[in-house]
Amino acid sequence: QVQLVESGGGLVQAGGSLRLSCAASGRTFSRYAMGWFRQAPGKGREFAATISSSGGNADYADSVKDRFIIYRDNAKNTVYLQMNSLKPEDTAVYYCAGRRVYYSDSAPISGYDYWGQGTQVTVSS
């Protein structure tokens, strides 16, 4: 089991950047694929980015591709989401998620078992 705590959210102007961090507890972080999801006001939770357990594979939603970068540091039990060229429509609560993987270095976009509490990102126009 893993516990996840996000940080780094805040208020930023359109065109700006933010970096979110997600710190995981436990000694098996390197056995988890990790993802970032977001939920805008009045909308459902949606996938944003995912990274494989080794960090060798990643995938992005079309809405964030070429603007966001997901990466991880397994020595620090932390996954990051670097968000650039932010738009007002990126405003949402961002959640970190973990999924135990076995004999796979895939970057799944669903099936996550563990979730953080979320961090608010607000982009002003």
GROMACS .gro file of C-alpha atoms in nm:
model
  125
    1GLN     CA    1   0.000   0.000   0.000
    2VAL     CA    2   0.115   0.353  -0.068
    3GLN     CA    3   0.005   0.691   0.064
    4LEU     CA    4   0.028   0.994  -0.161
    5VAL     CA    5   0.057   1.363  -0.074
    6GLU     CA    6   0.049   1.633  -0.342
    7SER     CA    7   0.194   1.981  -0.318
    8GLY     CA    8   0.284   2.273  -0.542
    9GLY     CA    9  -0.056   2.398  -0.648
   10GLY     CA   10  -0.149   2.764  -0.647
   11LEU     CA   11  -0.259   3.065  -0.849
   12VAL     CA   12  -0.075   3.152  -1.169
   13GLN     CA   13  -0.141   3.375  -1.468
   14ALA     CA   14  -0.210   3.231  -1.809
   15GLY     CA   15   0.113   3.143  -1.984
   16GLY     CA   16   0.290   3.073  -1.658
   17SER     CA   17   0.428   2.754  -1.511
   18LEU     CA   18   0.387   2.541  -1.200
   19ARG     CA   19   0.544   2.220  -1.081
   20LEU     CA   20   0.337   1.976  -0.880
   21SER     CA   21   0.497   1.718  -0.657
   22CYS     CA   22   0.357   1.395  -0.517
   23ALA     CA   23   0.543   1.230  -0.233
   24ALA     CA   24   0.475   0.862  -0.171
   25SER     CA   25   0.522   0.662   0.147
   26GLY     CA   26   0.654   0.309   0.154
   27ARG     CA   27   0.953   0.123   0.016
   28THR     CA   28   0.799  -0.006  -0.305
   29PHE     CA   29   0.741   0.318  -0.495
   30SER     CA   30   0.944   0.188  -0.789
   31ARG     CA   31   0.685  -0.088  -0.839
   32TYR     CA   32   0.406   0.160  -0.905
   33ALA     CA   33   0.300   0.332  -1.221
   34MET     CA   34   0.198   0.686  -1.134
   35GLY     CA   35  -0.054   0.920  -1.285
   36TRP     CA   36  -0.187   1.273  -1.258
   37PHE     CA   37  -0.556   1.338  -1.296
   38ARG     CA   38  -0.758   1.656  -1.265
   39GLN     CA   39  -1.111   1.765  -1.190
   40ALA     CA   40  -1.241   2.102  -1.298
   41PRO     CA   41  -1.541   2.264  -1.126
   42GLY     CA   42  -1.862   2.092  -1.231
   43LYS     CA   43  -1.682   1.825  -1.432
   44GLY     CA   44  -1.568   1.470  -1.380
   45ARG     CA   45  -1.214   1.360  -1.304
   46GLU     CA   46  -1.001   1.325  -1.616
   47PHE     CA   47  -0.666   1.175  -1.700
   48ALA     CA   48  -0.378   1.416  -1.755
   49ALA     CA   49  -0.050   1.222  -1.754
   50THR     CA   50   0.099   0.887  -1.659
   51ILE     CA   51   0.446   0.743  -1.614
   52SER     CA   52   0.566   0.387  -1.587
   53SER     CA   53   0.730   0.243  -1.278
   54SER     CA   54   1.082   0.289  -1.417
   55GLY     CA   55   1.007   0.630  -1.566
   56GLY     CA   56   1.089   0.502  -1.912
   57ASN     CA   57   0.741   0.539  -2.055
   58ALA     CA   58   0.489   0.821  -2.031
   59ASP     CA   59   0.160   0.920  -2.186
   60TYR     CA   60  -0.042   1.240  -2.191
   61ALA     CA   61  -0.393   1.356  -2.259
   62ASP     CA   62  -0.417   1.549  -2.584
   63SER     CA   63  -0.521   1.860  -2.390
   64VAL     CA   64  -0.186   1.877  -2.207
   65LYS     CA   65   0.051   1.717  -2.456
   66ASP     CA   66   0.353   1.934  -2.540
   67ARG     CA   67   0.283   2.157  -2.238
   68PHE     CA   68   0.306   1.922  -1.938
   69ILE     CA   69   0.589   1.687  -1.846
   70ILE     CA   70   0.560   1.401  -1.599
   71TYR     CA   71   0.873   1.258  -1.442
   72ARG     CA   72   0.973   1.074  -1.128
   73ASP     CA   73   1.261   1.026  -0.890
   74ASN     CA   74   1.238   0.676  -0.744
   75ALA     CA   75   1.518   0.748  -0.498
   76LYS     CA   76   1.303   1.025  -0.349
   77ASN     CA   77   0.968   0.841  -0.382
   78THR     CA   78   0.833   1.140  -0.571
   79VAL     CA   79   0.655   1.202  -0.900
   80TYR     CA   80   0.633   1.546  -1.056
   81LEU     CA   81   0.416   1.726  -1.307
   82GLN     CA   82   0.581   2.023  -1.473
   83MET     CA   83   0.307   2.239  -1.621
   84ASN     CA   84   0.403   2.504  -1.875
   85SER     CA   85   0.205   2.747  -2.090
   86LEU     CA   86  -0.086   2.718  -1.852
   87LYS     CA   87  -0.434   2.811  -1.971
   88PRO     CA   88  -0.745   2.907  -1.775
   89GLU     CA   89  -0.899   2.575  -1.877
   90ASP     CA   90  -0.622   2.398  -1.682
   91THR     CA   91  -0.787   2.523  -1.363
   92ALA     CA   92  -0.873   2.217  -1.158
   93VAL     CA   93  -0.792   2.011  -0.854
   94TYR     CA   94  -0.499   1.790  -0.949
   95TYR     CA   95  -0.472   1.441  -0.804
   96CYS     CA   96  -0.178   1.207  -0.792
   97ALA     CA   97  -0.253   0.835  -0.826
   98GLY     CA   98  -0.063   0.508  -0.801
   99ARG     CA   99  -0.114   0.166  -0.950
  100ARG     CA  100   0.085  -0.142  -0.857
  101VAL     CA  101   0.227  -0.307  -1.168
  102TYR     CA  102   0.371  -0.654  -1.217
  103TYR     CA  103   0.623  -0.747  -1.484
  104SER     CA  104   0.528  -0.442  -1.685
  105ASP     CA  105   0.673  -0.103  -1.762
  106SER     CA  106   0.353   0.033  -1.904
  107ALA     CA  107   0.208   0.377  -1.836
  108PRO     CA  108  -0.162   0.307  -1.777
  109ILE     CA  109  -0.430   0.571  -1.805
  110SER     CA  110  -0.681   0.391  -1.582
  111GLY     CA  111  -0.711   0.133  -1.306
  112TYR     CA  112  -0.544   0.335  -1.033
  113ASP     CA  113  -0.589   0.213  -0.677
  114TYR     CA  114  -0.433   0.483  -0.461
  115TRP     CA  115  -0.509   0.853  -0.462
  116GLY     CA  116  -0.384   1.167  -0.296
  117GLN     CA  117  -0.604   1.437  -0.148
  118GLY     CA  118  -0.553   1.677  -0.438
  119THR     CA  119  -0.400   2.020  -0.486
  120GLN     CA  120  -0.574   2.320  -0.637
  121VAL     CA  121  -0.437   2.485  -0.950
  122THR     CA  122  -0.598   2.809  -1.061
  123VAL     CA  123  -0.497   2.983  -1.383
  124SER     CA  124  -0.616   3.339  -1.426
  125SER     CA  125  -0.670   3.498  -1.765
   0.00000   0.00000   0.00000
